[in-house]
């Protein structure tokens, strides 16, 4: 008997008493696991979720900035200038005032754009759907202020604006409660990197080498 036959045999035995008409959602699955491991009080307390998010983003080698609404346009202008960006990709629903002070040419997210064309753009600026403090992860769901997935994977410089505290949750379970699983979700924990070859870290393999996160105080 092959390994395949062994595995399929175990699956069939496990499903032997399941009625054929039963669907995956007919039997509720108990989800009594902890939704967060972040203590907020007493010994070991890690403080506010926003501070923990910033700490874990930095640990993943993202560059973290903080700004309020008045300072955001100037900050984005400075970040793009320091990068030497002459063109910036813009999702269709990005608030125009975010880039009101920036000089680079806006390249709008279009379905007709080829990967080679997107590869010539210096930077991309987006919002996000939610950010997870415990893992330092930012999640994009393709909403209008984030655009299609590929515009955040091809340019080498990604600036992501996170509204705090409204878009920050403590844990992955809390993030999943906010996300629609039918949408194209992109989970980002720091710049793209891999250590597959001889454990040598190489950045920029599957996405931007530089991730800058702006924590925008609401």
CSV table of C-alpha atoms in Angstrom, one decimal:
chain,number,residue,atom,x,y,z
A,1,UNK,CA,0.0,0.0,0.0
A,2,UNK,CA,1.4,3.4,-1.0
A,3,UNK,CA,1.5,6.4,1.3
A,4,UNK,CA,-1.2,8.0,-0.7
A,5,UNK,CA,-3.5,5.1,-0.2
A,6,UNK,CA,-2.7,5.1,3.5
A,7,UNK,CA,-3.6,8.8,3.9
A,8,UNK,CA,-6.8,8.5,1.9
A,9,UNK,CA,-7.8,5.4,3.9
A,10,UNK,CA,-7.5,7.3,7.1
A,11,UNK,CA,-9.6,10.2,5.7
A,12,UNK,CA,-12.3,7.8,4.6
A,13,UNK,CA,-12.4,6.1,8.0
A,14,UNK,CA,-12.6,9.5,9.8
A,15,UNK,CA,-15.5,10.5,7.6
A,16,UNK,CA,-17.4,7.2,7.7
A,17,UNK,CA,-20.0,8.4,10.1
A,18,UNK,CA,-20.6,11.8,8.4
A,19,UNK,CA,-23.9,12.1,6.5
A,20,UNK,CA,-23.4,12.7,2.8
A,21,UNK,CA,-25.7,15.7,3.0
A,22,UNK,CA,-23.7,17.4,5.7
A,23,UNK,CA,-21.8,20.6,4.7
A,24,UNK,CA,-18.7,22.1,6.2
A,25,UNK,CA,-20.6,24.8,8.0
A,26,UNK,CA,-23.4,22.6,9.4
A,27,UNK,CA,-21.4,21.7,12.5
A,28,UNK,CA,-20.0,24.6,14.5
A,29,UNK,CA,-16.3,24.3,15.3
A,30,UNK,CA,-15.5,25.4,18.9
A,31,UNK,CA,-12.9,28.2,18.9
A,32,UNK,CA,-12.1,28.5,22.6
A,33,UNK,CA,-8.5,29.3,22.1
A,34,UNK,CA,-7.1,32.5,23.3
A,35,UNK,CA,-7.5,35.4,21.0
A,36,UNK,CA,-4.5,37.3,22.2
A,37,UNK,CA,-1.4,36.6,24.2
A,38,UNK,CA,-0.5,40.2,24.9
A,39,UNK,CA,-0.8,41.0,28.6
A,40,UNK,CA,-1.9,44.6,29.1
A,41,UNK,CA,-1.8,44.6,32.9
A,42,UNK,CA,0.4,43.2,35.6
A,43,UNK,CA,3.9,41.6,35.3
A,44,UNK,CA,4.9,41.1,31.7
A,45,UNK,CA,2.5,43.8,30.4
A,46,UNK,CA,3.6,44.9,26.9
A,47,UNK,CA,1.8,48.3,26.8
A,48,UNK,CA,-0.4,49.6,24.1
A,49,UNK,CA,-0.9,47.6,20.9
A,50,UNK,CA,0.4,50.5,18.8
A,51,UNK,CA,3.7,50.5,20.7
A,52,UNK,CA,4.1,46.7,20.4
A,53,UNK,CA,3.3,46.9,16.6
A,54,UNK,CA,6.1,49.5,16.2
A,55,UNK,CA,8.5,47.4,18.2
A,56,UNK,CA,7.8,44.3,16.1
A,57,UNK,CA,7.9,46.1,12.8
A,58,UNK,CA,11.3,47.4,13.6
A,59,UNK,CA,12.4,43.9,14.6
A,60,UNK,CA,11.4,42.8,11.1
A,61,UNK,CA,13.6,45.6,9.7
A,62,UNK,CA,10.8,47.9,8.6
A,63,UNK,CA,11.3,51.6,9.1
A,64,UNK,CA,8.6,53.1,11.4
A,65,UNK,CA,7.5,56.7,11.4
A,66,UNK,CA,4.8,58.5,13.3
A,67,UNK,CA,2.7,61.4,12.2
A,68,UNK,CA,-0.6,63.2,12.7
A,69,UNK,CA,-2.8,64.4,9.9
A,70,UNK,CA,-1.1,67.8,9.7
A,71,UNK,CA,2.3,66.3,9.4
A,72,UNK,CA,1.6,63.3,7.1
A,73,UNK,CA,1.9,65.2,3.7
A,74,UNK,CA,5.3,66.6,4.7
A,75,UNK,CA,6.5,63.3,6.0
A,76,UNK,CA,5.6,61.4,2.8
A,77,UNK,CA,7.2,64.2,0.7
A,78,UNK,CA,10.4,63.7,2.7
A,79,UNK,CA,10.4,59.9,2.5
A,80,UNK,CA,10.0,60.0,-1.2
A,81,UNK,CA,12.7,62.7,-1.6
A,82,UNK,CA,15.2,60.8,0.5
A,83,UNK,CA,14.6,57.7,-1.6
A,84,UNK,CA,15.1,59.8,-4.8
A,85,UNK,CA,11.8,58.7,-6.1
A,86,UNK,CA,10.7,60.5,-9.3
A,87,UNK,CA,7.6,58.3,-9.8
A,88,UNK,CA,5.2,56.9,-7.2
A,89,UNK,CA,2.4,54.3,-7.7
A,90,UNK,CA,-1.0,55.5,-6.4
A,91,UNK,CA,-4.0,53.3,-5.7
A,92,UNK,CA,-7.3,54.7,-7.0
A,93,UNK,CA,-8.7,55.4,-3.5
A,94,UNK,CA,-5.6,56.9,-1.9
A,95,UNK,CA,-6.6,60.1,-0.1
A,96,UNK,CA,-5.2,62.9,-2.3
A,97,UNK,CA,-4.1,65.0,0.6
A,98,UNK,CA,-1.6,62.3,1.7
A,99,UNK,CA,0.6,63.2,-1.3
A,100,UNK,CA,-0.4,66.9,-1.5
A,101,UNK,CA,3.2,68.0,-0.7
A,102,UNK,CA,5.0,65.3,-2.8
A,103,UNK,CA,6.8,66.1,-6.0
A,104,UNK,CA,7.0,62.7,-7.8
A,105,UNK,CA,4.9,61.9,-10.8
A,106,UNK,CA,1.8,59.9,-9.8
A,107,UNK,CA,1.5,56.6,-11.7
A,108,UNK,CA,-2.1,55.3,-11.3
A,109,UNK,CA,-2.8,51.7,-10.8
A,110,UNK,CA,-4.2,50.3,-14.1
A,111,UNK,CA,-4.9,46.8,-15.1
A,112,UNK,CA,-3.2,47.4,-18.5
A,113,UNK,CA,0.2,48.1,-16.8
A,114,UNK,CA,2.7,45.4,-17.3
A,115,UNK,CA,5.1,44.0,-14.7
A,116,UNK,CA,8.0,45.6,-16.6
A,117,UNK,CA,6.3,49.0,-16.5
A,118,UNK,CA,5.6,48.7,-12.7
A,119,UNK,CA,9.2,47.7,-12.2
A,120,UNK,CA,10.4,51.1,-13.4
A,121,UNK,CA,8.3,52.9,-10.7
A,122,UNK,CA,10.4,53.9,-7.7
A,123,UNK,CA,7.9,53.7,-4.9
A,124,UNK,CA,4.3,52.9,-4.0
A,125,UNK,CA,2.2,54.5,-1.2
A,126,UNK,CA,-0.8,52.6,0.2
A,127,UNK,CA,-3.1,52.3,3.2
A,128,UNK,CA,-3.8,49.0,4.8
A,129,UNK,CA,-6.8,46.9,6.1
A,130,UNK,CA,-5.5,46.0,9.5
A,131,UNK,CA,-2.2,45.7,11.4
A,132,UNK,CA,-1.3,43.1,14.0
A,133,UNK,CA,0.7,44.1,17.1
A,134,UNK,CA,1.8,40.7,18.3
A,135,UNK,CA,3.3,39.7,14.9
A,136,UNK,CA,4.3,43.1,13.4
A,137,UNK,CA,2.2,42.2,10.4
A,138,UNK,CA,0.3,44.5,8.0
A,139,UNK,CA,-2.5,43.1,6.0
A,140,UNK,CA,-3.8,44.6,2.7
A,141,UNK,CA,-7.1,43.5,1.2
A,142,UNK,CA,-7.2,45.2,-2.2
A,143,UNK,CA,-9.4,48.1,-1.0
A,144,UNK,CA,-9.3,51.3,-3.0
A,145,UNK,CA,-6.6,52.9,-0.8
A,146,UNK,CA,-4.4,49.8,-1.3
A,147,UNK,CA,-4.9,48.8,-5.0
A,148,UNK,CA,-4.2,45.5,-6.6
A,149,UNK,CA,-1.8,43.1,-5.0
A,150,UNK,CA,1.0,43.4,-7.6
A,151,UNK,CA,1.5,47.2,-7.1
A,152,UNK,CA,2.8,46.4,-3.6
A,153,UNK,CA,5.0,43.5,-4.7
A,154,UNK,CA,6.9,44.9,-7.7
A,155,UNK,CA,8.2,48.4,-6.8
A,156,UNK,CA,11.3,48.2,-4.5
A,157,UNK,CA,10.0,50.8,-2.0
A,158,UNK,CA,6.7,50.5,-0.2
A,159,UNK,CA,5.3,53.2,2.1
A,160,UNK,CA,2.3,52.0,4.1
A,161,UNK,CA,0.1,54.2,6.2
A,162,UNK,CA,-1.6,52.6,9.2
A,163,UNK,CA,-4.3,54.6,11.0
A,164,UNK,CA,-3.7,54.2,14.7
A,165,UNK,CA,-5.2,53.1,16.9
A,166,UNK,CA,-8.3,52.2,14.7
A,167,UNK,CA,-6.5,49.8,12.4
A,168,UNK,CA,-4.4,48.0,15.0
A,169,UNK,CA,-5.4,44.8,16.7
A,170,UNK,CA,-3.5,42.7,19.1
A,171,UNK,CA,-3.5,39.3,17.5
A,172,UNK,CA,-4.1,37.3,14.3
A,173,UNK,CA,-7.5,35.9,15.5
A,174,UNK,CA,-8.6,39.5,16.0
A,175,UNK,CA,-7.4,40.4,12.6
A,176,UNK,CA,-9.2,37.5,11.0
A,177,UNK,CA,-12.5,38.7,12.5
A,178,UNK,CA,-12.1,42.0,10.6
A,179,UNK,CA,-11.0,40.5,7.3
A,180,UNK,CA,-13.1,39.1,4.4
A,181,UNK,CA,-11.5,35.8,3.4
A,182,UNK,CA,-13.0,36.2,-0.1
A,183,UNK,CA,-10.7,39.2,-0.8
A,184,UNK,CA,-7.1,39.1,-2.0
A,185,UNK,CA,-5.2,39.3,1.3
A,186,UNK,CA,-1.5,40.2,1.3
A,187,UNK,CA,0.2,39.7,4.7
A,188,UNK,CA,3.4,41.7,5.1
A,189,UNK,CA,5.9,41.2,7.9
A,190,UNK,CA,8.8,43.5,7.1
A,191,UNK,CA,10.6,43.8,3.8
A,192,UNK,CA,10.5,40.8,1.5
A,193,UNK,CA,13.3,38.4,2.5
A,194,UNK,CA,14.4,34.8,2.4
A,195,UNK,CA,17.2,32.7,4.1
A,196,UNK,CA,16.6,29.6,2.0
A,197,UNK,CA,20.1,29.4,0.7
A,198,UNK,CA,22.7,28.6,3.4
A,199,UNK,CA,20.7,30.7,5.9
A,200,UNK,CA,22.0,33.9,4.3
A,201,UNK,CA,19.4,36.6,4.4
A,202,UNK,CA,18.5,38.1,1.0
A,203,UNK,CA,16.0,40.9,0.8
A,204,UNK,CA,13.8,41.9,-2.1
A,205,UNK,CA,13.2,38.4,-3.4
A,206,UNK,CA,9.4,38.4,-3.5
A,207,UNK,CA,8.6,42.0,-2.9
A,208,UNK,CA,10.0,45.4,-1.9
A,209,UNK,CA,13.4,45.5,-0.2
A,210,UNK,CA,12.4,48.6,1.8
A,211,UNK,CA,9.2,48.9,3.8
A,212,UNK,CA,8.4,52.1,5.6
A,213,UNK,CA,5.4,52.2,7.8
A,214,UNK,CA,3.7,55.5,8.9
A,215,UNK,CA,1.6,55.3,12.1
A,216,UNK,CA,-1.0,58.0,11.4
A,217,UNK,CA,-2.6,59.2,14.6
A,218,UNK,CA,-6.4,59.6,14.1
